[in-house]
Tab-separated table of C-alpha atoms in Angstrom:
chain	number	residue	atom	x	y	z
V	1	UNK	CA	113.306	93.362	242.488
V	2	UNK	CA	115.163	96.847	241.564
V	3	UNK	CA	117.972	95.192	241.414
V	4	UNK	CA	117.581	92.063	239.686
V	5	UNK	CA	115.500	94.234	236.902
V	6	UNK	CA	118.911	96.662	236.949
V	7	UNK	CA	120.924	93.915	235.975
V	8	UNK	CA	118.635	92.468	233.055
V	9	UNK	CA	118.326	96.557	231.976
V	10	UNK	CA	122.204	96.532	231.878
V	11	UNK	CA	122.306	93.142	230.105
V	12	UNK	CA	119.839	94.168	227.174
V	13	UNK	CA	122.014	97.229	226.884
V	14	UNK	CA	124.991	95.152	226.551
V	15	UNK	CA	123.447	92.900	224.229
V	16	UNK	CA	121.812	95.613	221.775
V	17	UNK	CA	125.339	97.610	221.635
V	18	UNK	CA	127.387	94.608	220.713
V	19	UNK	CA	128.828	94.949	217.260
V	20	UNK	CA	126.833	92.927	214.724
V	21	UNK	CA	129.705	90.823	213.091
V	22	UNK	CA	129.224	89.245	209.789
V	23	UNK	CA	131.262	86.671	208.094
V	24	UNK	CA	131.321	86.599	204.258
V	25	UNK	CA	132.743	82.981	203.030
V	26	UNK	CA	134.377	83.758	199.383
V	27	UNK	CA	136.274	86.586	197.509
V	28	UNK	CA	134.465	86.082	193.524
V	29	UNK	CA	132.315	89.133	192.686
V	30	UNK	CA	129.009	88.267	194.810
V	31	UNK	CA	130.931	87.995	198.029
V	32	UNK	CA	132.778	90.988	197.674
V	33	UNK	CA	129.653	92.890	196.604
V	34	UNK	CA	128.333	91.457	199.572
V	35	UNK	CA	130.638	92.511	202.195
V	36	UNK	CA	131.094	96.191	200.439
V	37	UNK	CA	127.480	96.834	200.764
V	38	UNK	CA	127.350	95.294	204.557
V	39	UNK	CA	130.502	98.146	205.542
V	40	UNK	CA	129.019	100.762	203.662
V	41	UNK	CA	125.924	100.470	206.050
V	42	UNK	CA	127.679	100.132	208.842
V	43	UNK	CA	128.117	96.214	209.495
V	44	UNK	CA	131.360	94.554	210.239
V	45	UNK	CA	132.259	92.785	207.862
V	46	UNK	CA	135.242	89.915	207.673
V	47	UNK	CA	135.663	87.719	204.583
V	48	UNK	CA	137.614	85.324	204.079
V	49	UNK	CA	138.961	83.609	200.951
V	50	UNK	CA	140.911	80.347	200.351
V	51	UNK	CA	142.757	81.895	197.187
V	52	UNK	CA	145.694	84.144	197.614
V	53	UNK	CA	143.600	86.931	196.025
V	54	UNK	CA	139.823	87.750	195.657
V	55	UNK	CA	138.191	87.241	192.049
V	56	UNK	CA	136.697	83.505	191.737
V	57	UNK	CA	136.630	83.374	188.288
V	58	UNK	CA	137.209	86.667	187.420
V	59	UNK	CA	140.406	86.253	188.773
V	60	UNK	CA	143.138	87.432	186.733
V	61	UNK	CA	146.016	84.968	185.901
V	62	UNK	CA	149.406	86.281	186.169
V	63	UNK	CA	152.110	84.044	183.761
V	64	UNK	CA	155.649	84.211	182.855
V	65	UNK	CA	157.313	82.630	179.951
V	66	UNK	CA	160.288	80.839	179.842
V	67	UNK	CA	162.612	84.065	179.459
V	68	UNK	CA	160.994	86.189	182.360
V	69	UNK	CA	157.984	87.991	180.147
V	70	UNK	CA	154.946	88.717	182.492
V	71	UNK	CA	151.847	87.868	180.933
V	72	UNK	CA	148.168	88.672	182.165
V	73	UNK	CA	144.884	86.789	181.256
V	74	UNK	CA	141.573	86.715	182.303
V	75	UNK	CA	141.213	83.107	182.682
V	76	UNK	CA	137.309	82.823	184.073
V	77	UNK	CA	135.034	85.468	182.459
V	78	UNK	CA	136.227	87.418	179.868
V	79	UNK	CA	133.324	90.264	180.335
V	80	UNK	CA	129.868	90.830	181.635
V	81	UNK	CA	126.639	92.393	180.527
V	82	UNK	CA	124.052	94.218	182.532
V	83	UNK	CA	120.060	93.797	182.182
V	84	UNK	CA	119.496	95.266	185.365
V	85	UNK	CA	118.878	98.936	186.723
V	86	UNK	CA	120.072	98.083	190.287
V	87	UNK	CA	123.118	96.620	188.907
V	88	UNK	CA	123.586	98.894	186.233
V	89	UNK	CA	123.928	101.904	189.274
V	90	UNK	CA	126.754	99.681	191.134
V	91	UNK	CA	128.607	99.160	187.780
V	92	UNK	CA	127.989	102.895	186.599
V	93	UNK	CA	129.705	103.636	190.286
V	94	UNK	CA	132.546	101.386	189.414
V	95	UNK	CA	133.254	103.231	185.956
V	96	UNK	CA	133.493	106.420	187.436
V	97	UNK	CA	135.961	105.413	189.805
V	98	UNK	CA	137.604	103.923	187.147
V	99	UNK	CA	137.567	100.463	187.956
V	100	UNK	CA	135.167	99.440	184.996
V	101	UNK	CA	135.249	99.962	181.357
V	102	UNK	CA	133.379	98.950	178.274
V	103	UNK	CA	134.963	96.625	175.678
V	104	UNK	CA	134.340	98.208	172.999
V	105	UNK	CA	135.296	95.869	169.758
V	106	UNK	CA	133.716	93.374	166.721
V	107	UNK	CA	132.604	90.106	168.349
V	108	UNK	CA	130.294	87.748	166.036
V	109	UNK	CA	130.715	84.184	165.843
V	110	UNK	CA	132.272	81.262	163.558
V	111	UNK	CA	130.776	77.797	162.351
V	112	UNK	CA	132.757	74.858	162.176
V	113	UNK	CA	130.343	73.374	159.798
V	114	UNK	CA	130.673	76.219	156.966
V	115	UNK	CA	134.249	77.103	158.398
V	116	UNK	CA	133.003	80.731	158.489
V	117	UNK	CA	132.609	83.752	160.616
V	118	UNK	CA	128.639	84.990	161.086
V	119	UNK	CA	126.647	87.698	163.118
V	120	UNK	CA	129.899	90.254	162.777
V	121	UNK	CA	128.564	93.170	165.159
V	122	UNK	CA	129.366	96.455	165.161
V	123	UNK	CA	131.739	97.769	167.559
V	124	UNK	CA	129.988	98.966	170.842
V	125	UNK	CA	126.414	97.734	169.737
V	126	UNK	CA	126.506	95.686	172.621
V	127	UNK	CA	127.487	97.051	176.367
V	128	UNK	CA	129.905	94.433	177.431
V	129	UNK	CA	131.918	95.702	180.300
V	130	UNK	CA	135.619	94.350	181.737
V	131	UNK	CA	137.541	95.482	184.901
V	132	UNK	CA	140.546	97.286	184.331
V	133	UNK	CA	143.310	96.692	184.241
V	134	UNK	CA	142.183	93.670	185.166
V	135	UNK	CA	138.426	91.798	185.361
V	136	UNK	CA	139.487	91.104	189.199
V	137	UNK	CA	140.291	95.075	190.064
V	138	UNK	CA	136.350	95.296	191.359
V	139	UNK	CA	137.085	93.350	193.558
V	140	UNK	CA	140.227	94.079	194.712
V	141	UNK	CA	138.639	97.592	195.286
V	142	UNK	CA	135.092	96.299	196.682
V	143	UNK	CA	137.605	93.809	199.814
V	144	UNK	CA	139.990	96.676	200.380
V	145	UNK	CA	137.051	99.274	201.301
V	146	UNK	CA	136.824	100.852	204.822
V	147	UNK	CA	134.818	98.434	206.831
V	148	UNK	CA	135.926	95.612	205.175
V	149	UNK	CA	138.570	93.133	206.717
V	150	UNK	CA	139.650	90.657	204.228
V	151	UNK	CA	141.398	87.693	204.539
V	152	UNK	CA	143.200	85.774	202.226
V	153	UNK	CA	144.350	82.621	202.421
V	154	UNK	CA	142.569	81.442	205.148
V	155	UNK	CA	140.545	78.538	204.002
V	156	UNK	CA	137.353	77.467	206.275
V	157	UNK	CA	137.427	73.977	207.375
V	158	UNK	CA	133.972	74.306	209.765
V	159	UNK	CA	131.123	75.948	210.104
V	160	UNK	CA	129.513	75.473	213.323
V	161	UNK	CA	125.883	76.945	214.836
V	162	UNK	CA	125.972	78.190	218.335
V	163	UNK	CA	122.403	77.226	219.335
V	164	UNK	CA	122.942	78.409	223.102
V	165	UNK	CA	124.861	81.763	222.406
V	166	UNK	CA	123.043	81.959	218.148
V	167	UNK	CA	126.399	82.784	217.157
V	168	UNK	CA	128.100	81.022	214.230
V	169	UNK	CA	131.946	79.755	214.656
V	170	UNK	CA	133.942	79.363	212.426
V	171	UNK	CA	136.880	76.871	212.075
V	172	UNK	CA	140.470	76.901	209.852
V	173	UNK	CA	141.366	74.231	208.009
V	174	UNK	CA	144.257	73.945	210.926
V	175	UNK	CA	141.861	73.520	213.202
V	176	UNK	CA	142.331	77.078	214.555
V	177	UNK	CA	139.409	79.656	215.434
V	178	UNK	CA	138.575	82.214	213.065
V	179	UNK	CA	136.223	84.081	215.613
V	180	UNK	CA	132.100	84.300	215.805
V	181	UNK	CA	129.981	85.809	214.231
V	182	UNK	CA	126.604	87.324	214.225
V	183	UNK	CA	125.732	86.721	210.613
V	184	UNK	CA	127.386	84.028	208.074
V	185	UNK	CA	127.189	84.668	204.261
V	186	UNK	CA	128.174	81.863	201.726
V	187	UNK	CA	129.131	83.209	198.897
V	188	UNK	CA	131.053	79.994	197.435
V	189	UNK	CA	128.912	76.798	196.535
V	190	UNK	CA	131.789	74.667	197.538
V	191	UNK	CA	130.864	75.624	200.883
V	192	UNK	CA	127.363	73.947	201.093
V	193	UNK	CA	128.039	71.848	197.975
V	194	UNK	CA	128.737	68.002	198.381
V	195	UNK	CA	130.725	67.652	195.147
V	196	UNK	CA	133.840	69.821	197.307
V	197	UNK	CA	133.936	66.400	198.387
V	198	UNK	CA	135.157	64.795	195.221
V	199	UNK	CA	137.767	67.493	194.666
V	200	UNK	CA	139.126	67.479	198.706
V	201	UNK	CA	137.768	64.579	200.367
V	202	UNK	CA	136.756	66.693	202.550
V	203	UNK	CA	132.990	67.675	203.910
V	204	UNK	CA	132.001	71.455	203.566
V	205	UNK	CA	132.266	72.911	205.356
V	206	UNK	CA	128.529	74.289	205.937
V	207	UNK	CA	126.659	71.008	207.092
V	208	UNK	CA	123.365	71.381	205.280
V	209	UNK	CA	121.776	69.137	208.426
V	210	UNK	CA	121.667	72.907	210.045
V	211	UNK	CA	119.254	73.649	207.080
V	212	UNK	CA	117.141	71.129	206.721
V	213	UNK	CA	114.358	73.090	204.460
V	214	UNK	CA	117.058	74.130	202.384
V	215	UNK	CA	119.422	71.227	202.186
V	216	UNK	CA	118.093	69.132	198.932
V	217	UNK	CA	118.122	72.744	196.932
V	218	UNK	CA	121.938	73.416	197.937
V	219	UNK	CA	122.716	69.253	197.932
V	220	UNK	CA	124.642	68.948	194.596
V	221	UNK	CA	124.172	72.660	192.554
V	222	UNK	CA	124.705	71.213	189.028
V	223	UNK	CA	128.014	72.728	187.636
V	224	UNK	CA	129.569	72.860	184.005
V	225	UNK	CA	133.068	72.785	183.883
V	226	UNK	CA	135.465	74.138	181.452
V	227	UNK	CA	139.101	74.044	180.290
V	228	UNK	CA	140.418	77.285	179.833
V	229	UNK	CA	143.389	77.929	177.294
V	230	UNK	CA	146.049	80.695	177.322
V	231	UNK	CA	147.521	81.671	174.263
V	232	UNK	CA	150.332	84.980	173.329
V	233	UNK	CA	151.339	85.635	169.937
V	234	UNK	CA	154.285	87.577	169.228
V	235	UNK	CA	151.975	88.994	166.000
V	236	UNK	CA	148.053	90.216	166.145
V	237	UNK	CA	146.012	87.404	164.490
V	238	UNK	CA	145.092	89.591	161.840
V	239	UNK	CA	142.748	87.114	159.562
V	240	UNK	CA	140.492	86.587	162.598
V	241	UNK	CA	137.669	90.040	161.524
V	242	UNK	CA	136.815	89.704	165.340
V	243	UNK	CA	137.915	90.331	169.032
V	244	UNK	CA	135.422	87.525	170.758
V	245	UNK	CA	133.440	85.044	169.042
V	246	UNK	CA	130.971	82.102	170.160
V	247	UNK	CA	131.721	78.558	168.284
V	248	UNK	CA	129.235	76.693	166.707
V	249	UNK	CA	129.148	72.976	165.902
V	250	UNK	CA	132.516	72.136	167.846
V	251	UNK	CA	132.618	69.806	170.488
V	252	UNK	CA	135.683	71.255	171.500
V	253	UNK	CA	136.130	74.636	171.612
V	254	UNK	CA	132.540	77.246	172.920
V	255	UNK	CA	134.466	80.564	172.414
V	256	UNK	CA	137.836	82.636	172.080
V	257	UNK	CA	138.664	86.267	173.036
V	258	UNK	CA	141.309	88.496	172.597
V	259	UNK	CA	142.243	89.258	176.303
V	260	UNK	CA	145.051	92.292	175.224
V	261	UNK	CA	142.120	93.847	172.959
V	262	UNK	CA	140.468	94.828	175.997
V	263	UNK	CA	140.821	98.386	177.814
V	264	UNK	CA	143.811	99.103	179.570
V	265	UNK	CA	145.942	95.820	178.631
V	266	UNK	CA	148.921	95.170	177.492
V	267	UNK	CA	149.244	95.221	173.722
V	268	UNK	CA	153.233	93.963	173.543
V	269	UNK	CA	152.279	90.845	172.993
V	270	UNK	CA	148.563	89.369	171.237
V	271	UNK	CA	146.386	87.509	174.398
V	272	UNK	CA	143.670	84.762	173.364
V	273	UNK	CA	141.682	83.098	175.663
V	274	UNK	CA	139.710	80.082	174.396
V	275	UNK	CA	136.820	78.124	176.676
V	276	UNK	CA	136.285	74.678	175.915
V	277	UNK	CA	132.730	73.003	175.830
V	278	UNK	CA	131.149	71.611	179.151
V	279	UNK	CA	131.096	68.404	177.256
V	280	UNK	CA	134.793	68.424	176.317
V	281	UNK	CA	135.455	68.953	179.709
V	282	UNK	CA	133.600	66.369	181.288
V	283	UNK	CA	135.077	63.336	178.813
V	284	UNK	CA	138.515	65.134	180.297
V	285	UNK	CA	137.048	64.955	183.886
V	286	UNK	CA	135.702	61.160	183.506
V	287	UNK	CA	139.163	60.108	182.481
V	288	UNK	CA	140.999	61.653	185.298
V	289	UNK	CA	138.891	62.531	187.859
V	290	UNK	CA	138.050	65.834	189.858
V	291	UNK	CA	141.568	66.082	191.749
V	292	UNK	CA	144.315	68.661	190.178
V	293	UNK	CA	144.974	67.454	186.975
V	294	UNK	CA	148.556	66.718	186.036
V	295	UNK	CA	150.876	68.704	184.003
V	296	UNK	CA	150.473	65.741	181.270
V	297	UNK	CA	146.795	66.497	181.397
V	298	UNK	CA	146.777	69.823	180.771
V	299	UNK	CA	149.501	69.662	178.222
V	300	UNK	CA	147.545	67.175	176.258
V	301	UNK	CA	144.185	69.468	176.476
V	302	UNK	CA	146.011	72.543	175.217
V	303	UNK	CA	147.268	70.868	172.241
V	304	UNK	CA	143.917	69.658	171.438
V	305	UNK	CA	142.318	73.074	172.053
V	306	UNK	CA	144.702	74.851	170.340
V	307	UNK	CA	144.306	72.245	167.252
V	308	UNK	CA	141.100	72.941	167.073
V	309	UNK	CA	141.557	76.663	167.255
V	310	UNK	CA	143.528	76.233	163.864
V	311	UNK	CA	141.106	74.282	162.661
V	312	UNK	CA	139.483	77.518	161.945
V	313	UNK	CA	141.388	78.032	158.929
V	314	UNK	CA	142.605	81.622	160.050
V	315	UNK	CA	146.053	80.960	159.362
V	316	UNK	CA	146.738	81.342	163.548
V	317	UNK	CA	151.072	81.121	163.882
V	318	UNK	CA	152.419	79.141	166.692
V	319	UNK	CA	151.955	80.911	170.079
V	320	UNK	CA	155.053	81.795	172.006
V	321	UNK	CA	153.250	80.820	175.221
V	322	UNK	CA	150.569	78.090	175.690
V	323	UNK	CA	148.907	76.945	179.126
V	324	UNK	CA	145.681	74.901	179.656
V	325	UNK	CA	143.578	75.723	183.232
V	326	UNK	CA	140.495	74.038	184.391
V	327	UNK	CA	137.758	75.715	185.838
V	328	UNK	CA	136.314	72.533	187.353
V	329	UNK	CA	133.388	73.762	188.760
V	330	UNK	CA	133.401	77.566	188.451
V	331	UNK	CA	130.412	78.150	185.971
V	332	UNK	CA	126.942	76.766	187.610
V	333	UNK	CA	123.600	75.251	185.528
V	334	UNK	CA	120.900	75.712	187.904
V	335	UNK	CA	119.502	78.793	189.137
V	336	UNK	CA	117.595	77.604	192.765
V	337	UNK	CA	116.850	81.154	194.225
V	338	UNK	CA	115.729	83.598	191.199
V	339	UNK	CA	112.814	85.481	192.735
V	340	UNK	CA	114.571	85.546	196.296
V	341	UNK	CA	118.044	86.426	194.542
V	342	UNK	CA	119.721	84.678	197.296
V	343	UNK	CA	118.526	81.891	200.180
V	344	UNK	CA	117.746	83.175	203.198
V	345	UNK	CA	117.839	81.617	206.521
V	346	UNK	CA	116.439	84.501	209.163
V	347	UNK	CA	116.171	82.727	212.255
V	348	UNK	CA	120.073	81.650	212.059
V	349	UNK	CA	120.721	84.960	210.371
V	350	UNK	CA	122.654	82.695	207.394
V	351	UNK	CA	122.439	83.948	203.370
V	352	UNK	CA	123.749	82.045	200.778
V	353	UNK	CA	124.527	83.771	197.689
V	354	UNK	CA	125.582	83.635	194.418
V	355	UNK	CA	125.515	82.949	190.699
V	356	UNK	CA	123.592	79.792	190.869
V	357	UNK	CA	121.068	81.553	193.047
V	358	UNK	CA	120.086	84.169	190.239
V	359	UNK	CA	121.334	83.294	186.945
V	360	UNK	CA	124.545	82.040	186.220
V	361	UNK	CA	126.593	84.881	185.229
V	362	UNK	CA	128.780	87.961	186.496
V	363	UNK	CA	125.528	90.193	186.704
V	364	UNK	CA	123.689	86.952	188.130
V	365	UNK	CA	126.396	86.935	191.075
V	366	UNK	CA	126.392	91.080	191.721
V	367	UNK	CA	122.354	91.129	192.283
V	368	UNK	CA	122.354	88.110	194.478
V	369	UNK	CA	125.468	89.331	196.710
V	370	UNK	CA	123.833	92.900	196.756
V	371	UNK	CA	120.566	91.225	197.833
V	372	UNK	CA	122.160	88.807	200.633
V	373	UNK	CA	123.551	92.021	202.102
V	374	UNK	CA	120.223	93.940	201.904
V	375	UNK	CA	118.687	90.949	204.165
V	376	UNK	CA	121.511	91.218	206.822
V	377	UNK	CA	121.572	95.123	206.983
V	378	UNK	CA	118.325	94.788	207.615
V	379	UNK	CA	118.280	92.248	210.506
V	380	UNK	CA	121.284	94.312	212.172
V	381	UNK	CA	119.459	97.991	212.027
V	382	UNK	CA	116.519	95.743	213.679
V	383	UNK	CA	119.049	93.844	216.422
V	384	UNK	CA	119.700	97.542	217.387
């Protein structure tokens, strides 16, 4: 009997000393959040991300033109705003380490209807903050922290539950092991979404089967897609009174910012960045379907952004540089966790997090990343 209860003693201990693992699927702003907050309380934390780099869609997009210039845009979100006081302490952190800045410049709007520019702020009313020097240097920062191992292109073909061991593996898209886990964060919809499907023809890799209380809320997350256009100028667009403005009563163009206006850029050459409309996007979409559209695609939708950017009687010159990029399902229209921040599955030690959890921008994706980590911290200091 001493025995036998010797052995279970030293198996507990073995058991409640094991290093409590976590996974964090996705390098955009809520994962990385995410996996910061888990190392900074002493998890171990290993995310991986598909993309050569972490950002989602405030990734920054590195071009060069025809006769070697380097060009830099912020492709995805050209800034964020902050409503919050838990987020506005994690953002005040990232200023003083100099990783955030405000944007601090005229942004109204313009109407196509009376061909006009309207609601001209003044400079700094509103707090809009950018990265510097670029909106993905938070985090670049946040998945290079001590505690945090990041992987980058290592795309995740499988997510499977261990029921007998409650471990989650996880598989490559080559079929190879990535290792187990204790805890699994999604921080990507494309890993529990069904419309990855359309895009890969592949499953995600997160079968919601292994959630079956959650599965018809994470089914299909509604998504609005977007063409982004890239625009340098060898001359500032000096009839345009603004550096960012909304459009109203276009079906083609939403906004347009001046990416080199911002902090720490570039100013050897003028950087726009116009977003098309969700509607503009999908007539694009329905024509040609989800897969990578085709260099004759994009061509054709940057002329017919760029038209209508002219169409703005501002006297805009020809750009010497001009590339179209679609976000096809970057920017999410539902919001299916707000009170919980992020969905939470205890028993299998699984959060899901992100924008379309909270609300579906930047500061939407830091409080539901920060709040998926606060539910696994909190399971591991109780696994202890």
């Amino acid at each position: 009997m001493f025995v036998s209860e010797s052995i279970n003693n030293k198996n507990e201990t073995t058991m409640s000393t094991m290093v409590f693992k976590v996974a964090v699927l996705g390098g955009g702003i809520s994962g990385a959040v995410c996996a910061s907050t888990l190392a900074r309380n002493g998890v171990s934390v290993t995310l991986f991300e598909s993309a050569r780099g972490p950002g989602g869609r405030m990734s920054q997009r590195r071009e060069k033109t025809e006769d070697g210039k380097e060009l830099h845009f912020d492709h995805g979100a050209p800034f964020f705003s902050v409503s919050k006081p838990e987020v506005m302490r994690l953002v005040q952190e990232w200023q003083s380490r100099g990783l955030v800045a405000e944007w601090k410049e005229k942004f109204g709007s313009f109407d196509f209807q009376t061909l006009k520019f309207d609601n001209i702020e003044q400079e700094g009313l509103s707090k809009r903050f950018v990265g510097v020097p670029g909106m993905n240097s938070i985090c670049k920062a946040l998945c290079n922290e001590n505690g945090v191992e990041s992987k980058f292109g290592a795309g995740v073909g499988r997510v499977e539950w261990l029921d007998d061991e409650k471990l989650w593996s996880l598989i490559g898209v080559d079929g190879q092991s990535l290792g187990r886990f204790k805890g699994l964060v999604a921080s990507d919809k494309n890993i529990v979404s069904t419309r990855i499907t359309e895009v890969t023809g592949r499953l995600p890799p997160l079968d919601l089967k292994l959630l079956p209380g959650l599965s018809e809320k994470l089914h299909n997350i509604p998504v609005r897609p977007c063409f982004a256009l890239m625009l340098a100028f060898a001359e500032p667009l000096s009839t345009i009174p603004v550096k960012g403005f909304s459009i109203k009563n276009s079906k083609i163009l939403s906004s347009a910012y001046c990416d080199s206006s911002k902090p720490d850029r570039s100013t050897t050459s003028e950087r726009w960045v116009l977003h098309s409309t969700a509607e503009y996007a999908e007539n694009i979409i329905a024509q040609t379907g989800l897969k990578k559209p085709s260099d004759a695609t994009l061509n054709k939708v940057a002329e017919e952004l760029f038209q209508e950017f002219q169409s703005t009687e501002a006297n805009i010159s020809q750009p010497f540089f001009k590339r179209a990029h679609r976000w096809g399902s970057a920017f999410p229209d539902a919001s299916i966790a707000q009170e919980e921040k992020c969905v939470w599955d205890r028993s299998k030690r699984l959060a899901i997090c992100g924008d379309f959890c909270v609300s579906p921008n930047v500061e939407g994706a830091i409080d539901s990343g920060f709040a998926a980590a606060l539910r696994l911290k909190d399971i591991s200091a109780s696994s202890l």
